[in-house]
PDB file of C-alpha atoms in Angstrom:
ATOM      1  CA  MET A   1     -11.072 120.102  40.083  1.00  0.00           C
ATOM      2  CA  THR A   2     -11.157 117.599  42.952  1.00  0.00           C
ATOM      3  CA  THR A   3     -13.064 114.405  42.179  1.00  0.00           C
ATOM      4  CA  LEU A   4     -14.235 111.722  44.549  1.00  0.00           C
ATOM      5  CA  THR A   5     -15.890 108.360  44.871  1.00  0.00           C
ATOM      6  CA  VAL A   6     -17.654 107.924  48.187  1.00  0.00           C
ATOM      7  CA  ASP A   7     -20.267 105.669  49.815  1.00  0.00           C
ATOM      8  CA  ALA A   8     -22.507 107.362  52.341  1.00  0.00           C
ATOM      9  CA  PHE A   9     -25.986 107.604  53.862  1.00  0.00           C
ATOM     10  CA  THR A  10     -28.555 110.329  54.285  1.00  0.00           C
ATOM     11  CA  THR A  11     -31.814 110.355  56.235  1.00  0.00           C
ATOM     12  CA  SER A  12     -35.224 110.867  54.677  1.00  0.00           C
ATOM     13  CA  ALA A  13     -38.046 112.851  56.268  1.00  0.00           C
ATOM     14  CA  ASP A  14     -39.548 109.756  57.943  1.00  0.00           C
ATOM     15  CA  GLY A  15     -36.208 108.712  59.445  1.00  0.00           C
ATOM     16  CA  THR A  16     -35.373 106.074  56.826  1.00  0.00           C
ATOM     17  CA  ARG A  17     -31.661 105.751  56.074  1.00  0.00           C
ATOM     18  CA  ILE A  18     -30.942 106.012  52.339  1.00  0.00           C
ATOM     19  CA  ALA A  19     -27.636 104.668  51.002  1.00  0.00           C
ATOM     20  CA  TYR A  20     -25.893 106.294  48.061  1.00  0.00           C
ATOM     21  CA  ASP A  21     -22.572 106.707  46.304  1.00  0.00           C
ATOM     22  CA  LEU A  22     -21.084 109.764  44.656  1.00  0.00           C
ATOM     23  CA  THR A  23     -18.746 109.866  41.664  1.00  0.00           C
ATOM     24  CA  GLY A  24     -17.198 113.029  40.274  1.00  0.00           C
ATOM     25  CA  PRO A  25     -16.455 116.531  41.569  1.00  0.00           C
ATOM     26  CA  VAL A  26     -17.418 117.384  45.135  1.00  0.00           C
ATOM     27  CA  PRO A  27     -21.072 118.470  45.425  1.00  0.00           C
ATOM     28  CA  GLY A  28     -21.535 122.079  44.424  1.00  0.00           C
ATOM     29  CA  ALA A  29     -18.450 122.171  42.219  1.00  0.00           C
ATOM     30  CA  ALA A  30     -20.160 120.798  39.084  1.00  0.00           C
ATOM     31  CA  PRO A  31     -23.609 119.930  37.707  1.00  0.00           C
ATOM     32  CA  ALA A  32     -25.226 117.037  39.549  1.00  0.00           C
ATOM     33  CA  VAL A  33     -27.231 114.010  38.446  1.00  0.00           C
ATOM     34  CA  VAL A  34     -29.257 111.639  40.651  1.00  0.00           C
ATOM     35  CA  VAL A  35     -30.035 108.199  39.189  1.00  0.00           C
ATOM     36  CA  VAL A  36     -33.505 106.803  40.001  1.00  0.00           C
ATOM     37  CA  ASP A  37     -33.611 103.052  39.350  1.00  0.00           C
ATOM     38  CA  GLY A  38     -36.569 101.059  38.098  1.00  0.00           C
ATOM     39  CA  VAL A  39     -38.211  97.894  39.386  1.00  0.00           C
ATOM     40  CA  LEU A  40     -35.916  95.183  40.837  1.00  0.00           C
ATOM     41  CA  ALA A  41     -32.790  97.261  40.198  1.00  0.00           C
ATOM     42  CA  HIS A  42     -30.387  99.210  42.317  1.00  0.00           C
ATOM     43  CA  ARG A  43     -27.136 100.921  41.355  1.00  0.00           C
ATOM     44  CA  LEU A  44     -27.003  99.341  37.915  1.00  0.00           C
ATOM     45  CA  PRO A  45     -23.499  98.645  36.548  1.00  0.00           C
ATOM     46  CA  VAL A  46     -24.266 100.589  33.366  1.00  0.00           C
ATOM     47  CA  MET A  47     -24.877 103.705  35.442  1.00  0.00           C
ATOM     48  CA  ARG A  48     -21.594 103.168  37.278  1.00  0.00           C
ATOM     49  CA  ALA A  49     -19.925 103.210  33.871  1.00  0.00           C
ATOM     50  CA  VAL A  50     -21.863 106.342  32.891  1.00  0.00           C
ATOM     51  CA  ALA A  51     -20.736 108.027  36.122  1.00  0.00           C
ATOM     52  CA  ALA A  52     -17.139 107.159  35.250  1.00  0.00           C
ATOM     53  CA  GLU A  53     -17.581 108.666  31.765  1.00  0.00           C
ATOM     54  CA  LEU A  54     -18.818 111.918  33.329  1.00  0.00           C
ATOM     55  CA  GLU A  55     -16.644 112.056  36.446  1.00  0.00           C
ATOM     56  CA  ASP A  56     -14.464 114.970  35.365  1.00  0.00           C
ATOM     57  CA  ARG A  57     -17.438 117.305  34.827  1.00  0.00           C
ATOM     58  CA  VAL A  58     -20.581 115.916  36.525  1.00  0.00           C
ATOM     59  CA  THR A  59     -21.279 114.722  40.058  1.00  0.00           C
ATOM     60  CA  THR A  60     -23.333 111.512  39.777  1.00  0.00           C
ATOM     61  CA  LEU A  61     -25.259 110.166  42.761  1.00  0.00           C
ATOM     62  CA  ARG A  62     -26.594 106.604  42.593  1.00  0.00           C
ATOM     63  CA  TYR A  63     -28.725 105.411  45.487  1.00  0.00           C
ATOM     64  CA  ASP A  64     -30.577 102.394  46.780  1.00  0.00           C
ATOM     65  CA  ARG A  65     -34.281 103.139  46.726  1.00  0.00           C
ATOM     66  CA  ARG A  66     -35.957 102.334  50.046  1.00  0.00           C
ATOM     67  CA  GLY A  67     -36.186  98.613  50.722  1.00  0.00           C
ATOM     68  CA  ARG A  68     -33.224  97.862  48.447  1.00  0.00           C
ATOM     69  CA  GLY A  69     -29.536  97.257  49.020  1.00  0.00           C
ATOM     70  CA  ALA A  70     -28.164  99.127  52.024  1.00  0.00           C
ATOM     71  CA  SER A  71     -31.150 101.482  52.396  1.00  0.00           C
ATOM     72  CA  GLY A  72     -33.746 101.038  55.089  1.00  0.00           C
ATOM     73  CA  ASP A  73     -37.514 100.913  54.784  1.00  0.00           C
ATOM     74  CA  THR A  74     -40.284 102.353  56.935  1.00  0.00           C
ATOM     75  CA  PRO A  75     -43.883 101.169  56.513  1.00  0.00           C
ATOM     76  CA  PRO A  76     -46.394 102.001  55.295  1.00  0.00           C
ATOM     77  CA  TYR A  77     -45.119 102.626  51.784  1.00  0.00           C
ATOM     78  CA  SER A  78     -46.180 105.701  49.850  1.00  0.00           C
ATOM     79  CA  VAL A  79     -44.869 107.378  46.708  1.00  0.00           C
ATOM     80  CA  ASP A  80     -44.669 110.602  48.732  1.00  0.00           C
ATOM     81  CA  ARG A  81     -42.012 108.977  50.920  1.00  0.00           C
ATOM     82  CA  GLU A  82     -39.967 108.063  47.855  1.00  0.00           C
ATOM     83  CA  VAL A  83     -40.149 111.682  46.729  1.00  0.00           C
ATOM     84  CA  ASP A  84     -38.964 112.659  50.221  1.00  0.00           C
ATOM     85  CA  ASP A  85     -35.988 110.329  49.706  1.00  0.00           C
ATOM     86  CA  ILE A  86     -35.064 112.192  46.530  1.00  0.00           C
ATOM     87  CA  ALA A  87     -35.475 115.510  48.345  1.00  0.00           C
ATOM     88  CA  ALA A  88     -33.015 114.303  51.000  1.00  0.00           C
ATOM     89  CA  LEU A  89     -30.521 113.346  48.282  1.00  0.00           C
ATOM     90  CA  LEU A  90     -30.880 116.784  46.681  1.00  0.00           C
ATOM     91  CA  GLU A  91     -29.782 118.248  50.008  1.00  0.00           C
ATOM     92  CA  VAL A  92     -26.509 116.388  49.411  1.00  0.00           C
ATOM     93  CA  THR A  93     -26.029 117.398  45.765  1.00  0.00           C
ATOM     94  CA  GLY A  94     -27.837 120.699  45.527  1.00  0.00           C
ATOM     95  CA  PRO A  95     -30.231 121.145  42.568  1.00  0.00           C
ATOM     96  CA  ALA A  96     -29.758 118.195  40.226  1.00  0.00           C
ATOM     97  CA  ALA A  97     -31.052 116.483  37.117  1.00  0.00           C
ATOM     98  CA  LEU A  98     -32.811 113.149  37.634  1.00  0.00           C
ATOM     99  CA  VAL A  99     -32.066 110.158  35.408  1.00  0.00           C
ATOM    100  CA  GLY A 100     -34.984 107.751  35.743  1.00  0.00           C
ATOM    101  CA  ILE A 101     -34.657 104.198  34.468  1.00  0.00           C
ATOM    102  CA  ALA A 102     -37.885 102.487  33.267  1.00  0.00           C
ATOM    103  CA  SER A 103     -40.494 102.849  36.055  1.00  0.00           C
ATOM    104  CA  GLY A 104     -37.972 105.057  37.868  1.00  0.00           C
ATOM    105  CA  GLY A 105     -38.591 107.609  35.130  1.00  0.00           C
ATOM    106  CA  PHE A 106     -42.135 108.139  36.358  1.00  0.00           C
ATOM    107  CA  LEU A 107     -40.893 108.498  39.943  1.00  0.00           C
ATOM    108  CA  ALA A 108     -38.413 111.089  38.666  1.00  0.00           C
ATOM    109  CA  LEU A 109     -41.243 112.958  36.918  1.00  0.00           C
ATOM    110  CA  ARG A 110     -43.340 112.887  40.089  1.00  0.00           C
ATOM    111  CA  ALA A 111     -40.369 114.330  41.984  1.00  0.00           C
ATOM    112  CA  ALA A 112     -39.930 117.020  39.316  1.00  0.00           C
ATOM    113  CA  ALA A 113     -43.567 118.039  39.750  1.00  0.00           C
ATOM    114  CA  ASP A 114     -43.390 118.004  43.560  1.00  0.00           C
ATOM    115  CA  LEU A 115     -39.930 119.488  44.152  1.00  0.00           C
ATOM    116  CA  GLY A 116     -39.890 122.186  41.494  1.00  0.00           C
ATOM    117  CA  ALA A 117     -36.589 124.035  41.131  1.00  0.00           C
ATOM    118  CA  GLY A 118     -34.694 121.416  43.120  1.00  0.00           C
ATOM    119  CA  VAL A 119     -34.947 119.227  40.017  1.00  0.00           C
ATOM    120  CA  THR A 120     -33.190 120.934  37.106  1.00  0.00           C
ATOM    121  CA  ALA A 121     -34.033 118.412  34.355  1.00  0.00           C
ATOM    122  CA  VAL A 122     -35.294 114.848  33.856  1.00  0.00           C
ATOM    123  CA  LEU A 123     -34.127 111.992  31.639  1.00  0.00           C
ATOM    124  CA  CYS A 124     -36.594 109.116  31.259  1.00  0.00           C
ATOM    125  CA  HIS A 125     -34.885 106.020  29.875  1.00  0.00           C
ATOM    126  CA  GLU A 126     -37.200 103.404  28.336  1.00  0.00           C
ATOM    127  CA  PRO A 127     -40.494 104.349  30.025  1.00  0.00           C
ATOM    128  CA  PRO A 128     -42.706 101.261  30.405  1.00  0.00           C
ATOM    129  CA  TYR A 129     -46.157 102.840  29.972  1.00  0.00           C
ATOM    130  CA  ASP A 130     -47.874 104.551  27.034  1.00  0.00           C
ATOM    131  CA  VAL A 131     -49.529 107.556  28.655  1.00  0.00           C
ATOM    132  CA  ALA A 132     -51.741 108.091  25.585  1.00  0.00           C
ATOM    133  CA  SER A 133     -53.098 104.547  25.522  1.00  0.00           C
ATOM    134  CA  GLY A 134     -55.959 104.877  27.974  1.00  0.00           C
ATOM    135  CA  ALA A 135     -54.972 101.486  29.419  1.00  0.00           C
ATOM    136  CA  ALA A 136     -54.418 100.895  33.120  1.00  0.00           C
ATOM    137  CA  PRO A 137     -50.824 101.873  33.983  1.00  0.00           C
ATOM    138  CA  VAL A 138     -50.128  98.691  35.938  1.00  0.00           C
ATOM    139  CA  ASP A 139     -51.285  95.082  36.139  1.00  0.00           C
ATOM    140  CA  PRO A 140     -53.021  94.745  39.557  1.00  0.00           C
ATOM    141  CA  ARG A 141     -50.984  91.616  40.245  1.00  0.00           C
ATOM    142  CA  MET A 142     -47.888  93.803  40.507  1.00  0.00           C
ATOM    143  CA  ILE A 143     -49.362  95.355  43.654  1.00  0.00           C
ATOM    144  CA  ALA A 144     -51.953  93.118  45.315  1.00  0.00           C
ATOM    145  CA  GLY A 145     -50.499  89.834  44.061  1.00  0.00           C
ATOM    146  CA  VAL A 146     -46.936  90.690  45.022  1.00  0.00           C
ATOM    147  CA  GLU A 147     -48.008  92.011  48.424  1.00  0.00           C
ATOM    148  CA  ALA A 148     -49.949  88.800  49.109  1.00  0.00           C
ATOM    149  CA  CYS A 149     -46.910  86.655  48.253  1.00  0.00           C
ATOM    150  CA  VAL A 150     -44.633  88.757  50.457  1.00  0.00           C
ATOM    151  CA  GLU A 151     -47.104  88.684  53.351  1.00  0.00           C
ATOM    152  CA  ALA A 152     -47.208  84.906  53.038  1.00  0.00           C
ATOM    153  CA  GLY A 153     -43.418  84.780  53.261  1.00  0.00           C
ATOM    154  CA  ASP A 154     -42.985  83.600  49.673  1.00  0.00           C
ATOM    155  CA  ARG A 155     -40.771  86.199  48.050  1.00  0.00           C
ATOM    156  CA  GLY A 156     -39.741  83.824  45.284  1.00  0.00           C
ATOM    157  CA  SER A 157     -43.335  83.620  44.093  1.00  0.00           C
ATOM    158  CA  ALA A 158     -43.553  87.415  44.208  1.00  0.00           C
ATOM    159  CA  VAL A 159     -40.615  87.629  41.805  1.00  0.00           C
ATOM    160  CA  GLU A 160     -42.094  84.908  39.582  1.00  0.00           C
ATOM    161  CA  LEU A 161     -45.404  86.754  39.490  1.00  0.00           C
ATOM    162  CA  PHE A 162     -43.677  89.929  38.350  1.00  0.00           C
ATOM    163  CA  LEU A 163     -41.779  88.041  35.659  1.00  0.00           C
ATOM    164  CA  ASP A 164     -45.095  86.698  34.409  1.00  0.00           C
ATOM    165  CA  VAL A 165     -46.564  90.214  34.399  1.00  0.00           C
ATOM    166  CA  VAL A 166     -43.756  91.470  32.169  1.00  0.00           C
ATOM    167  CA  GLY A 167     -44.098  88.494  29.840  1.00  0.00           C
ATOM    168  CA  MET A 168     -41.068  86.352  30.610  1.00  0.00           C
ATOM    169  CA  PRO A 169     -41.579  82.826  29.177  1.00  0.00           C
ATOM    170  CA  CYS A 170     -42.252  80.439  32.048  1.00  0.00           C
ATOM    171  CA  GLN A 171     -39.616  77.979  30.823  1.00  0.00           C
ATOM    172  CA  LEU A 172     -36.907  80.543  31.600  1.00  0.00           C
ATOM    173  CA  VAL A 173     -37.885  80.970  35.247  1.00  0.00           C
ATOM    174  CA  PRO A 174     -36.126  77.809  36.563  1.00  0.00           C
ATOM    175  CA  ARG A 175     -32.907  79.036  34.977  1.00  0.00           C
ATOM    176  CA  MET A 176     -33.329  82.383  36.704  1.00  0.00           C
ATOM    177  CA  ARG A 177     -34.065  80.694  40.018  1.00  0.00           C
ATOM    178  CA  ALA A 178     -30.777  78.811  39.680  1.00  0.00           C
ATOM    179  CA  SER A 179     -28.788  81.987  38.974  1.00  0.00           C
ATOM    180  CA  ALA A 180     -26.586  83.727  41.516  1.00  0.00           C
ATOM    181  CA  SER A 181     -28.747  86.866  41.295  1.00  0.00           C
ATOM    182  CA  TRP A 182     -31.993  85.183  42.388  1.00  0.00           C
ATOM    183  CA  ALA A 183     -31.332  85.719  46.102  1.00  0.00           C
ATOM    184  CA  ASP A 184     -30.861  89.440  45.440  1.00  0.00           C
ATOM    185  CA  LEU A 185     -34.184  89.571  43.590  1.00  0.00           C
ATOM    186  CA  GLU A 186     -35.961  87.843  46.475  1.00  0.00           C
ATOM    187  CA  ALA A 187     -34.371  90.261  48.946  1.00  0.00           C
ATOM    188  CA  ILE A 188     -35.985  93.267  47.237  1.00  0.00           C
ATOM    189  CA  ALA A 189     -39.189  91.514  46.134  1.00  0.00           C
ATOM    190  CA  PRO A 190     -41.416  93.719  48.351  1.00  0.00           C
ATOM    191  CA  THR A 191     -40.319  96.746  46.336  1.00  0.00           C
ATOM    192  CA  ILE A 192     -41.951  95.365  43.178  1.00  0.00           C
ATOM    193  CA  ALA A 193     -45.245  96.592  44.618  1.00  0.00           C
ATOM    194  CA  TYR A 194     -43.635  99.979  45.305  1.00  0.00           C
ATOM    195  CA  ASP A 195     -42.974 100.419  41.588  1.00  0.00           C
ATOM    196  CA  GLY A 196     -46.502  99.190  40.951  1.00  0.00           C
ATOM    197  CA  ARG A 197     -47.790 102.055  43.078  1.00  0.00           C
ATOM    198  CA  VAL A 198     -45.524 104.528  41.275  1.00  0.00           C
ATOM    199  CA  LEU A 199     -47.040 103.420  37.973  1.00  0.00           C
ATOM    200  CA  ALA A 200     -50.582 103.443  39.389  1.00  0.00           C
ATOM    201  CA  GLY A 201     -49.972 107.040  40.444  1.00  0.00           C
ATOM    202  CA  ILE A 202     -49.700 108.080  36.804  1.00  0.00           C
ATOM    203  CA  ALA A 203     -53.481 107.918  36.524  1.00  0.00           C
ATOM    204  CA  LEU A 204     -54.870 107.477  40.056  1.00  0.00           C
ATOM    205  CA  GLY A 205     -55.172 109.735  43.081  1.00  0.00           C
ATOM    206  CA  ARG A 206     -55.661 113.435  43.606  1.00  0.00           C
ATOM    207  CA  ARG A 207     -52.132 114.170  42.368  1.00  0.00           C
ATOM    208  CA  ALA A 208     -52.166 111.846  39.368  1.00  0.00           C
ATOM    209  CA  LEU A 209     -49.322 112.658  36.994  1.00  0.00           C
ATOM    210  CA  MET A 210     -51.708 112.732  34.034  1.00  0.00           C
ATOM    211  CA  CYS A 211     -53.224 115.883  35.519  1.00  0.00           C
ATOM    212  CA  ARG A 212     -49.840 117.472  36.209  1.00  0.00           C
ATOM    213  CA  TRP A 213     -47.816 117.321  32.999  1.00  0.00           C
ATOM    214  CA  ARG A 214     -47.823 121.136  32.740  1.00  0.00           C
ATOM    215  CA  GLU A 215     -46.222 121.359  36.176  1.00  0.00           C
ATOM    216  CA  ILE A 216     -43.154 119.564  34.824  1.00  0.00           C
ATOM    217  CA  GLY A 217     -41.584 122.464  32.980  1.00  0.00           C
ATOM    218  CA  GLN A 218     -37.997 121.324  33.425  1.00  0.00           C
ATOM    219  CA  PRO A 219     -36.112 120.241  30.290  1.00  0.00           C
ATOM    220  CA  ALA A 220     -36.770 116.547  29.693  1.00  0.00           C
ATOM    221  CA  LEU A 221     -35.119 113.917  27.539  1.00  0.00           C
ATOM    222  CA  VAL A 222     -37.153 110.801  26.717  1.00  0.00           C
ATOM    223  CA  VAL A 223     -34.887 108.006  25.566  1.00  0.00           C
ATOM    224  CA  ASP A 224     -35.330 104.607  23.967  1.00  0.00           C
ATOM    225  CA  GLY A 225     -32.933 102.419  21.975  1.00  0.00           C
ATOM    226  CA  THR A 226     -32.652 101.127  18.446  1.00  0.00           C
ATOM    227  CA  ALA A 227     -33.280  97.630  19.835  1.00  0.00           C
ATOM    228  CA  SER A 228     -36.003  98.590  22.318  1.00  0.00           C
ATOM    229  CA  ALA A 229     -39.320  96.771  22.207  1.00  0.00           C
ATOM    230  CA  ALA A 230     -41.950  98.433  20.046  1.00  0.00           C
ATOM    231  CA  ALA A 231     -44.072  99.061  23.145  1.00  0.00           C
ATOM    232  CA  VAL A 232     -41.215 100.985  24.757  1.00  0.00           C
ATOM    233  CA  THR A 233     -40.764 103.160  21.672  1.00  0.00           C
ATOM    234  CA  THR A 234     -44.493 103.899  21.611  1.00  0.00           C
ATOM    235  CA  ALA A 235     -44.397 104.747  25.317  1.00  0.00           C
ATOM    236  CA  ALA A 236     -41.410 107.058  24.820  1.00  0.00           C
ATOM    237  CA  ASP A 237     -43.149 108.847  21.935  1.00  0.00           C
ATOM    238  CA  SER A 238     -46.309 109.343  23.973  1.00  0.00           C
ATOM    239  CA  LEU A 239     -44.461 110.632  27.044  1.00  0.00           C
ATOM    240  CA  ALA A 240     -42.419 113.093  24.988  1.00  0.00           C
ATOM    241  CA  GLY A 241     -45.687 114.304  23.502  1.00  0.00           C
ATOM    242  CA  VAL A 242     -47.170 115.399  26.826  1.00  0.00           C
ATOM    243  CA  LEU A 243     -44.170 116.926  28.623  1.00  0.00           C
ATOM    244  CA  PRO A 244     -43.914 120.662  27.916  1.00  0.00           C
ATOM    245  CA  ALA A 245     -40.132 120.781  27.410  1.00  0.00           C
ATOM    246  CA  ALA A 246     -39.349 117.282  26.145  1.00  0.00           C
ATOM    247  CA  HIS A 247     -36.941 116.094  23.488  1.00  0.00           C
ATOM    248  CA  ARG A 248     -36.864 112.548  22.020  1.00  0.00           C
ATOM    249  CA  VAL A 249     -33.631 110.617  21.579  1.00  0.00           C
ATOM    250  CA  THR A 250     -32.938 107.076  20.370  1.00  0.00           C
ATOM    251  CA  LEU A 251     -29.645 105.485  21.424  1.00  0.00           C
ATOM    252  CA  PRO A 252     -27.921 102.371  20.098  1.00  0.00           C
ATOM    253  CA  GLY A 253     -29.014  99.142  21.804  1.00  0.00           C
ATOM    254  CA  HIS A 254     -31.559  99.082  24.600  1.00  0.00           C
ATOM    255  CA  GLY A 255     -31.717  99.026  28.387  1.00  0.00           C
ATOM    256  CA  ALA A 256     -28.505  97.823  29.985  1.00  0.00           C
ATOM    257  CA  ASP A 257     -27.100  97.189  26.489  1.00  0.00           C
ATOM    258  CA  VAL A 258     -26.845 100.904  25.679  1.00  0.00           C
ATOM    259  CA  PRO A 259     -23.145 101.842  25.463  1.00  0.00           C
ATOM    260  CA  PRO A 260     -22.233 103.939  28.513  1.00  0.00           C
ATOM    261  CA  THR A 261     -20.612 106.545  26.255  1.00  0.00           C
ATOM    262  CA  ALA A 262     -23.915 107.059  24.426  1.00  0.00           C
ATOM    263  CA  LEU A 263     -25.918 107.330  27.639  1.00  0.00           C
ATOM    264  CA  ALA A 264     -23.323 109.687  29.112  1.00  0.00           C
ATOM    265  CA  GLU A 265     -23.646 111.910  26.051  1.00  0.00           C
ATOM    266  CA  ALA A 266     -27.440 111.896  26.494  1.00  0.00           C
ATOM    267  CA  VAL A 267     -26.982 113.063  30.086  1.00  0.00           C
ATOM    268  CA  SER A 268     -24.576 115.776  28.937  1.00  0.00           C
ATOM    269  CA  SER A 269     -27.105 116.858  26.289  1.00  0.00           C
ATOM    270  CA  LEU A 270     -29.819 117.074  28.946  1.00  0.00           C
ATOM    271  CA  LEU A 271     -27.632 119.260  31.139  1.00  0.00           C
ATOM    272  CA  ARG A 272     -26.893 121.549  28.190  1.00  0.00           C
ATOM    273  CA  ARG A 273     -30.632 121.856  27.537  1.00  0.00           C
ATOM    274  CA  ALA A 274     -31.022 122.849  31.182  1.00  0.00           C
ATOM    275  CA  GLY A 275     -28.478 125.621  30.635  1.00  0.00           C
ATOM    276  CA  VAL A 276     -25.697 123.900  32.554  1.00  0.00           C
ATOM    277  CA  PRO A 277     -22.294 124.155  30.848  1.00  0.00           C
TER     278      PRO A 277
END
């Protein structure tokens, strides 16, 4: 079977150029997986390693969500446009499973509800919100506060605000600001609010995910790690409890520390559950 590694672009419904890479067999020759990153992330190294683990039997597409990396961005933002981006990527791969990382898991679930058979299965890795809690899905600062900082031209403060929202100790922020990755975080700071709107859409709006769980009938794998925060484990348990065809898995480590072989096996397990050999 011919395998490839390629960097390319596709065009979303609103004309936005979306950058992606492919690893594995040519599209259509094997099962396909599309990786949906979470907040402040794009094309994570761990998922590159997972793609390499699977390259002889799965086509893996990693992409830059709009406003990140080499992808474009077209205002105004809406979650619908991000779903359109995924639809455009599925035109490249054919029907595919979605692997959603953190907040990207909820975007993947929204796409599964909206796109139906185009999405064959969903893996949600370390979901950040307990859907059974009754709490607001997102701190308002992650949307309004970040947008105000970006509008004022202060992207660094937007990143700092997000770090405060997620509970990073303030004494660690100067060290982060001095790191080589800080400029990359500032570059995609506007997209923090995009993930905020994805999370808000769990409970708000006429198509709130909380009213649509039964529409997500695709096989789903909800994953945390042995070293995940207790809140993440609770969130994973609650999400698995509401999805009609969900299975819970705990992997060694957590987040980017999960061994690629273990995450690759989870993806393979998901594809088997979807009836893909």
